[in-house]
Amino acid sequence: MDRLHARYPFFESARTAVENAGIDLLDVVENETAVVRRSKARIKSGLSEGHIGDPRRNRVELLSYPVARVLISLIDDPMATDTYARAEAATARQRFEADIGTKDTGRSIQRPQLTISRLLDEFNLSHQITQNRDGSFQMDVSTYLQLSRNLEDQKWRLVERAVTAGEVPVTEEELLMLLEEAVVNRVTEGLPLQVPDSIADTLAEEKEELSELLAGHEFSLSYETIDEPAFPPCMTALLRQIRSGDSVELPGQFAVVAFLAGMEMDKDEVYEFIDQEISKEEIAYQLAHLRDKRGGEYAPPSCTTMVEYDLCVNKDELCKEINHPIEYYERKIDQ
Ligand code: SF4
């Protein structure tokens, strides 16, 4: 199986590859446990972490995407679908940057070849976007409006742009952010699917598990003041790292933003609180994974997840009694 398809299973060519291979979805969910496990992990990680987790081997990666679409359809919750799609898209953007080579990932492993023009073809945008000599791009204004409509930052407003002859200038970084929105649209296209009973029955256990996770993830907390000395050791360590300017990987940033958002902080408050070492745009982006349009919220990562990502550090006595960083904070405040 093609590595590019495994990394971007929402590509048309990936779908065609699956069709041409004559793969039967019922056969996959009944017999390929690694694929079903990875599908569940895609959604689980998407709902709680904002990205789809570590990749597996190519076949599992590629096939787990259509199975994840089936699973999210069975859950049939618009908030979950949107959050999952945004996690797929966020991961895709990171991969675009790595595979096109716009960001130094610090890794030397071989990347599949990807170009901006290949991406524009993929989303049928080749005629709407042209590249300037300096490497920046011009985007047709209606395409720009369509792709930027869910981006909150002021800089995306049309009045902030030097529109000329019906075209909006965007940098390469901005173009990839707009393509991330195109990925969200691609992933959500056609969802929820009509799932045959035979497949729904086979995936009943996985669906149940994810529905339970979802039910446990909706909550909202509110505190009059934030008492930072009562923060759990993991969050204290992450905040110290961020404030001192050390680089913190995406899961760590997500954990802090999610923790602070769990205390009803909005984008600006989180920005002020962490002393502005993570950009407002990055914070807004991560909050978008946490909050749905109806105001529901997903919980910040639990202790188990923090351990999985090596983010559980400096555990103390209270840590032995709790399962969640928020629970730690509540217990500390009560004390
Ligand atoms: S046990 Fe939980 S609260 Fe304590 S440091 Fe680890 S992740 Fe944080």
PDB file of C-alpha atoms in Angstrom, residues 107-315:
ATOM      1  CA  ARG A 107      13.705  13.879  11.734  1.00  0.00           C
ATOM      2  CA  SER A 108      15.688  12.296   8.985  1.00  0.00           C
ATOM      3  CA  ILE A 109      13.249   9.552   8.009  1.00  0.00           C
ATOM      4  CA  GLN A 110      12.207   9.404   4.375  1.00  0.00           C
ATOM      5  CA  ARG A 111       9.018  11.361   3.677  1.00  0.00           C
ATOM      6  CA  PRO A 112       6.674  10.637   0.791  1.00  0.00           C
ATOM      7  CA  GLN A 113       6.871  13.284  -1.883  1.00  0.00           C
ATOM      8  CA  LEU A 114       4.146  15.874  -1.718  1.00  0.00           C
ATOM      9  CA  THR A 115       3.907  19.227  -3.456  1.00  0.00           C
ATOM     10  CA  ILE A 116       1.589  22.196  -3.070  1.00  0.00           C
ATOM     11  CA  SER A 117       0.429  21.681  -6.627  1.00  0.00           C
ATOM     12  CA  ARG A 118      -0.449  18.034  -5.870  1.00  0.00           C
ATOM     13  CA  LEU A 119      -2.483  19.244  -2.884  1.00  0.00           C
ATOM     14  CA  LEU A 120      -4.289  21.895  -4.916  1.00  0.00           C
ATOM     15  CA  ASP A 121      -5.162  19.269  -7.545  1.00  0.00           C
ATOM     16  CA  GLU A 122      -6.442  16.997  -4.801  1.00  0.00           C
ATOM     17  CA  PHE A 123      -8.929  19.616  -3.620  1.00  0.00           C
ATOM     18  CA  ASN A 124      -9.772  20.877  -7.134  1.00  0.00           C
ATOM     19  CA  LEU A 125      -8.249  24.250  -6.326  1.00  0.00           C
ATOM     20  CA  SER A 126      -5.609  24.511  -9.075  1.00  0.00           C
ATOM     21  CA  HIS A 127      -7.620  27.091 -11.012  1.00  0.00           C
ATOM     22  CA  GLN A 128      -8.501  29.167  -7.954  1.00  0.00           C
ATOM     23  CA  ILE A 129      -4.981  29.549  -6.548  1.00  0.00           C
ATOM     24  CA  THR A 130      -1.792  30.707  -8.266  1.00  0.00           C
ATOM     25  CA  GLN A 131       1.711  31.037  -6.961  1.00  0.00           C
ATOM     26  CA  ASN A 132       3.623  34.335  -7.028  1.00  0.00           C
ATOM     27  CA  ARG A 133       7.311  34.606  -7.830  1.00  0.00           C
ATOM     28  CA  ASP A 134       8.173  35.199  -4.168  1.00  0.00           C
ATOM     29  CA  GLY A 135       6.555  31.875  -3.168  1.00  0.00           C
ATOM     30  CA  SER A 136       3.336  33.409  -1.795  1.00  0.00           C
ATOM     31  CA  PHE A 137      -0.071  32.720  -3.360  1.00  0.00           C
ATOM     32  CA  GLN A 138      -3.103  34.513  -4.788  1.00  0.00           C
ATOM     33  CA  MET A 139      -6.464  32.951  -3.965  1.00  0.00           C
ATOM     34  CA  ASP A 140      -9.759  33.577  -5.646  1.00  0.00           C
ATOM     35  CA  VAL A 141     -11.859  35.588  -3.168  1.00  0.00           C
ATOM     36  CA  SER A 142     -14.864  33.238  -3.062  1.00  0.00           C
ATOM     37  CA  THR A 143     -12.604  30.236  -2.367  1.00  0.00           C
ATOM     38  CA  TYR A 144     -10.870  32.262   0.330  1.00  0.00           C
ATOM     39  CA  LEU A 145     -14.173  33.177   1.990  1.00  0.00           C
ATOM     40  CA  GLN A 146     -15.381  29.610   1.870  1.00  0.00           C
ATOM     41  CA  LEU A 147     -12.211  28.138   3.402  1.00  0.00           C
ATOM     42  CA  SER A 148     -11.657  30.851   6.019  1.00  0.00           C
ATOM     43  CA  ARG A 149     -15.208  31.082   7.354  1.00  0.00           C
ATOM     44  CA  ASN A 150     -14.511  29.018  10.491  1.00  0.00           C
ATOM     45  CA  LEU A 151     -11.181  30.682  11.280  1.00  0.00           C
ATOM     46  CA  GLU A 152     -11.702  33.069  14.161  1.00  0.00           C
ATOM     47  CA  ASP A 153      -8.598  35.217  14.174  1.00  0.00           C
ATOM     48  CA  GLN A 154      -9.049  38.808  13.005  1.00  0.00           C
ATOM     49  CA  LYS A 155      -6.292  38.384  10.430  1.00  0.00           C
ATOM     50  CA  TRP A 156      -8.571  36.196   8.300  1.00  0.00           C
ATOM     51  CA  ARG A 157     -11.147  38.990   7.875  1.00  0.00           C
ATOM     52  CA  LEU A 158     -11.307  40.190   4.299  1.00  0.00           C
ATOM     53  CA  VAL A 159     -10.870  43.836   5.439  1.00  0.00           C
ATOM     54  CA  GLU A 160      -7.437  42.864   6.748  1.00  0.00           C
ATOM     55  CA  ARG A 161      -6.367  41.645   3.298  1.00  0.00           C
ATOM     56  CA  ALA A 162      -5.093  43.541   0.288  1.00  0.00           C
ATOM     57  CA  VAL A 163      -7.628  42.175  -2.172  1.00  0.00           C
ATOM     58  CA  THR A 164      -6.804  42.994  -5.784  1.00  0.00           C
ATOM     59  CA  ALA A 165      -8.713  41.959  -8.901  1.00  0.00           C
ATOM     60  CA  GLY A 166     -10.822  39.504  -6.922  1.00  0.00           C
ATOM     61  CA  GLU A 167      -7.781  37.745  -5.454  1.00  0.00           C
ATOM     62  CA  VAL A 168      -6.525  37.508  -1.873  1.00  0.00           C
ATOM     63  CA  PRO A 169      -2.800  37.172  -1.107  1.00  0.00           C
ATOM     64  CA  VAL A 170      -1.849  34.356   1.293  1.00  0.00           C
ATOM     65  CA  THR A 171       1.477  33.008   2.498  1.00  0.00           C
ATOM     66  CA  GLU A 172       2.361  29.330   2.144  1.00  0.00           C
ATOM     67  CA  GLU A 173       1.726  28.792   5.863  1.00  0.00           C
ATOM     68  CA  GLU A 174      -1.710  30.395   5.561  1.00  0.00           C
ATOM     69  CA  LEU A 175      -2.473  28.337   2.480  1.00  0.00           C
ATOM     70  CA  LEU A 176      -1.799  25.135   4.448  1.00  0.00           C
ATOM     71  CA  MET A 177      -4.109  26.358   7.204  1.00  0.00           C
ATOM     72  CA  LEU A 178      -6.828  26.961   4.638  1.00  0.00           C
ATOM     73  CA  LEU A 179      -6.200  23.526   3.158  1.00  0.00           C
ATOM     74  CA  GLU A 180      -6.700  22.133   6.651  1.00  0.00           C
ATOM     75  CA  GLU A 181     -10.240  23.508   6.425  1.00  0.00           C
ATOM     76  CA  ALA A 182     -10.581  21.772   3.067  1.00  0.00           C
ATOM     77  CA  VAL A 183      -9.617  18.523   4.797  1.00  0.00           C
ATOM     78  CA  VAL A 184     -12.316  19.080   7.452  1.00  0.00           C
ATOM     79  CA  ASN A 185     -14.862  19.429   4.632  1.00  0.00           C
ATOM     80  CA  ARG A 186     -13.546  16.310   2.912  1.00  0.00           C
ATOM     81  CA  VAL A 187     -13.668  14.198   6.092  1.00  0.00           C
ATOM     82  CA  THR A 188     -17.194  15.299   7.038  1.00  0.00           C
ATOM     83  CA  GLU A 189     -18.516  14.941   3.474  1.00  0.00           C
ATOM     84  CA  GLY A 190     -21.371  12.424   3.443  1.00  0.00           C
ATOM     85  CA  LEU A 191     -21.364  11.843   7.228  1.00  0.00           C
ATOM     86  CA  PRO A 192     -23.190  10.231   8.898  1.00  0.00           C
ATOM     87  CA  LEU A 193     -23.031   7.258   6.545  1.00  0.00           C
ATOM     88  CA  GLN A 194     -25.846   4.743   6.204  1.00  0.00           C
ATOM     89  CA  VAL A 195     -24.184   1.720   7.802  1.00  0.00           C
ATOM     90  CA  PRO A 196     -25.417  -1.781   6.920  1.00  0.00           C
ATOM     91  CA  ASP A 197     -26.663  -3.742   9.961  1.00  0.00           C
ATOM     92  CA  SER A 198     -24.029  -6.450   9.502  1.00  0.00           C
ATOM     93  CA  ILE A 199     -21.212  -3.900   9.920  1.00  0.00           C
ATOM     94  CA  ALA A 200     -23.014  -2.013  12.730  1.00  0.00           C
ATOM     95  CA  ASP A 201     -23.447  -5.278  14.672  1.00  0.00           C
ATOM     96  CA  THR A 202     -19.794  -6.197  14.284  1.00  0.00           C
ATOM     97  CA  LEU A 203     -18.704  -2.770  15.551  1.00  0.00           C
ATOM     98  CA  ALA A 204     -21.283  -2.593  18.374  1.00  0.00           C
ATOM     99  CA  GLU A 205     -18.700  -2.976  21.150  1.00  0.00           C
ATOM    100  CA  GLU A 206     -16.403  -0.271  19.759  1.00  0.00           C
ATOM    101  CA  LYS A 207     -19.347   2.061  19.251  1.00  0.00           C
ATOM    102  CA  GLU A 208     -20.460   1.508  22.845  1.00  0.00           C
ATOM    103  CA  GLU A 209     -16.992   2.210  24.197  1.00  0.00           C
ATOM    104  CA  LEU A 210     -16.668   5.450  22.243  1.00  0.00           C
ATOM    105  CA  SER A 211     -20.172   6.590  23.203  1.00  0.00           C
ATOM    106  CA  GLU A 212     -19.318   6.074  26.869  1.00  0.00           C
ATOM    107  CA  LEU A 213     -16.122   8.058  26.425  1.00  0.00           C
ATOM    108  CA  LEU A 214     -18.094  10.842  24.804  1.00  0.00           C
ATOM    109  CA  ALA A 215     -20.691  10.934  27.572  1.00  0.00           C
ATOM    110  CA  GLY A 216     -17.940  11.216  30.177  1.00  0.00           C
ATOM    111  CA  HIS A 217     -16.242  14.018  28.282  1.00  0.00           C
ATOM    112  CA  GLU A 218     -18.913  16.662  28.387  1.00  0.00           C
ATOM    113  CA  PHE A 219     -18.532  18.925  31.308  1.00  0.00           C
ATOM    114  CA  SER A 220     -17.897  22.499  32.235  1.00  0.00           C
ATOM    115  CA  LEU A 221     -16.216  23.969  35.261  1.00  0.00           C
ATOM    116  CA  SER A 222     -16.170  27.490  36.549  1.00  0.00           C
ATOM    117  CA  TYR A 223     -13.913  29.059  39.148  1.00  0.00           C
ATOM    118  CA  GLU A 224     -14.042  32.562  40.603  1.00  0.00           C
ATOM    119  CA  THR A 225     -10.264  32.849  40.602  1.00  0.00           C
ATOM    120  CA  ILE A 226      -7.491  30.623  39.351  1.00  0.00           C
ATOM    121  CA  ASP A 227      -5.200  29.404  42.099  1.00  0.00           C
ATOM    122  CA  GLU A 228      -2.031  28.423  40.300  1.00  0.00           C
ATOM    123  CA  PRO A 229      -0.216  26.947  43.336  1.00  0.00           C
ATOM    124  CA  ALA A 230      -3.022  24.338  43.420  1.00  0.00           C
ATOM    125  CA  PHE A 231      -2.221  23.156  39.889  1.00  0.00           C
ATOM    126  CA  PRO A 232      -1.122  19.530  39.492  1.00  0.00           C
ATOM    127  CA  PRO A 233       2.626  18.948  39.033  1.00  0.00           C
ATOM    128  CA  CYS A 234       2.237  18.027  35.337  1.00  0.00           C
ATOM    129  CA  MET A 235       0.600  21.363  34.490  1.00  0.00           C
ATOM    130  CA  THR A 236       3.061  23.326  36.623  1.00  0.00           C
ATOM    131  CA  ALA A 237       5.918  21.677  34.729  1.00  0.00           C
ATOM    132  CA  LEU A 238       4.361  22.340  31.319  1.00  0.00           C
ATOM    133  CA  LEU A 239       3.630  25.982  32.162  1.00  0.00           C
ATOM    134  CA  ARG A 240       7.171  26.495  33.418  1.00  0.00           C
ATOM    135  CA  GLN A 241       8.532  25.027  30.189  1.00  0.00           C
ATOM    136  CA  ILE A 242       6.283  27.163  27.989  1.00  0.00           C
ATOM    137  CA  ARG A 243       6.955  30.378  29.902  1.00  0.00           C
ATOM    138  CA  SER A 244      10.694  29.870  29.792  1.00  0.00           C
ATOM    139  CA  GLY A 245      10.467  29.620  26.016  1.00  0.00           C
ATOM    140  CA  ASP A 246      11.355  25.906  25.785  1.00  0.00           C
ATOM    141  CA  SER A 247       9.652  24.151  22.924  1.00  0.00           C
ATOM    142  CA  VAL A 248       6.692  22.031  23.997  1.00  0.00           C
ATOM    143  CA  GLU A 249       5.275  19.401  21.639  1.00  0.00           C
ATOM    144  CA  LEU A 250       1.690  19.666  20.443  1.00  0.00           C
ATOM    145  CA  PRO A 251       0.203  17.162  22.974  1.00  0.00           C
ATOM    146  CA  GLY A 252       1.747  19.183  25.839  1.00  0.00           C
ATOM    147  CA  GLN A 253       0.415  22.478  24.469  1.00  0.00           C
ATOM    148  CA  PHE A 254      -2.976  20.875  23.988  1.00  0.00           C
ATOM    149  CA  ALA A 255      -2.996  19.533  27.563  1.00  0.00           C
ATOM    150  CA  VAL A 256      -2.294  22.984  29.060  1.00  0.00           C
ATOM    151  CA  VAL A 257      -4.777  24.822  26.859  1.00  0.00           C
ATOM    152  CA  ALA A 258      -7.423  22.168  27.546  1.00  0.00           C
ATOM    153  CA  PHE A 259      -6.766  22.330  31.292  1.00  0.00           C
ATOM    154  CA  LEU A 260      -7.121  26.127  31.359  1.00  0.00           C
ATOM    155  CA  ALA A 261     -10.151  26.017  29.070  1.00  0.00           C
ATOM    156  CA  GLY A 262     -11.645  23.528  31.534  1.00  0.00           C
ATOM    157  CA  MET A 263     -11.651  26.438  33.991  1.00  0.00           C
ATOM    158  CA  GLU A 264     -13.744  28.516  31.651  1.00  0.00           C
ATOM    159  CA  MET A 265     -10.847  30.620  30.377  1.00  0.00           C
ATOM    160  CA  ASP A 266     -11.361  31.960  26.888  1.00  0.00           C
ATOM    161  CA  LYS A 267      -8.708  32.383  24.219  1.00  0.00           C
ATOM    162  CA  ASP A 268      -7.496  35.793  25.456  1.00  0.00           C
ATOM    163  CA  GLU A 269      -7.385  34.673  29.086  1.00  0.00           C
ATOM    164  CA  VAL A 270      -5.375  31.568  28.231  1.00  0.00           C
ATOM    165  CA  TYR A 271      -3.036  33.752  26.180  1.00  0.00           C
ATOM    166  CA  GLU A 272      -2.516  36.186  29.076  1.00  0.00           C
ATOM    167  CA  PHE A 273      -2.210  33.412  31.639  1.00  0.00           C
ATOM    168  CA  ILE A 274       0.572  31.541  29.900  1.00  0.00           C
ATOM    169  CA  ASP A 275       2.407  34.800  29.230  1.00  0.00           C
ATOM    170  CA  GLN A 276       1.834  34.674  25.501  1.00  0.00           C
ATOM    171  CA  GLU A 277       4.424  32.032  24.679  1.00  0.00           C
ATOM    172  CA  ILE A 278       1.916  30.144  22.537  1.00  0.00           C
ATOM    173  CA  SER A 279       0.398  32.290  19.805  1.00  0.00           C
ATOM    174  CA  LYS A 280      -3.228  33.360  20.039  1.00  0.00           C
ATOM    175  CA  GLU A 281      -3.866  31.588  16.780  1.00  0.00           C
ATOM    176  CA  GLU A 282      -2.498  28.296  18.079  1.00  0.00           C
ATOM    177  CA  ILE A 283      -4.630  28.642  21.229  1.00  0.00           C
ATOM    178  CA  ALA A 284      -7.774  29.425  19.220  1.00  0.00           C
ATOM    179  CA  TYR A 285      -6.998  26.453  17.055  1.00  0.00           C
ATOM    180  CA  GLN A 286      -6.688  24.100  20.009  1.00  0.00           C
ATOM    181  CA  LEU A 287      -9.794  25.522  21.674  1.00  0.00           C
ATOM    182  CA  ALA A 288     -11.680  24.784  18.470  1.00  0.00           C
ATOM    183  CA  HIS A 289     -10.938  21.108  19.128  1.00  0.00           C
ATOM    184  CA  LEU A 290     -12.327  21.419  22.631  1.00  0.00           C
ATOM    185  CA  ARG A 291     -15.497  23.369  22.138  1.00  0.00           C
ATOM    186  CA  ASP A 292     -18.327  22.617  19.818  1.00  0.00           C
ATOM    187  CA  LYS A 293     -20.715  25.139  18.377  1.00  0.00           C
ATOM    188  CA  ARG A 294     -23.394  24.272  20.936  1.00  0.00           C
ATOM    189  CA  GLY A 295     -21.117  25.190  23.818  1.00  0.00           C
ATOM    190  CA  GLY A 296     -20.415  21.627  24.958  1.00  0.00           C
ATOM    191  CA  GLU A 297     -16.883  20.850  26.032  1.00  0.00           C
ATOM    192  CA  TYR A 298     -14.490  17.950  25.973  1.00  0.00           C
ATOM    193  CA  ALA A 299     -12.419  17.192  29.005  1.00  0.00           C
ATOM    194  CA  PRO A 300      -8.687  17.864  29.090  1.00  0.00           C
ATOM    195  CA  PRO A 301      -6.515  14.727  28.924  1.00  0.00           C
ATOM    196  CA  SER A 302      -6.825  12.323  31.856  1.00  0.00           C
ATOM    197  CA  CYS A 303      -3.827  11.117  33.892  1.00  0.00           C
ATOM    198  CA  THR A 304      -3.759   7.908  31.831  1.00  0.00           C
ATOM    199  CA  THR A 305      -3.420   9.914  28.632  1.00  0.00           C
ATOM    200  CA  MET A 306      -0.834  12.203  30.211  1.00  0.00           C
ATOM    201  CA  VAL A 307       1.224   9.121  31.118  1.00  0.00           C
ATOM    202  CA  GLU A 308       0.922   7.805  27.554  1.00  0.00           C
ATOM    203  CA  TYR A 309       2.410  11.048  26.240  1.00  0.00           C
ATOM    204  CA  ASP A 310       5.158  11.219  28.900  1.00  0.00           C
ATOM    205  CA  LEU A 311       3.558  14.355  30.313  1.00  0.00           C
ATOM    206  CA  CYS A 312       2.915  12.998  33.805  1.00  0.00           C
ATOM    207  CA  VAL A 313       5.899  14.302  35.801  1.00  0.00           C
ATOM    208  CA  ASN A 314       6.806  15.086  39.417  1.00  0.00           C
ATOM    209  CA  LYS A 315       3.902  13.052  40.819  1.00  0.00           C
TER     210      LYS A 315
END
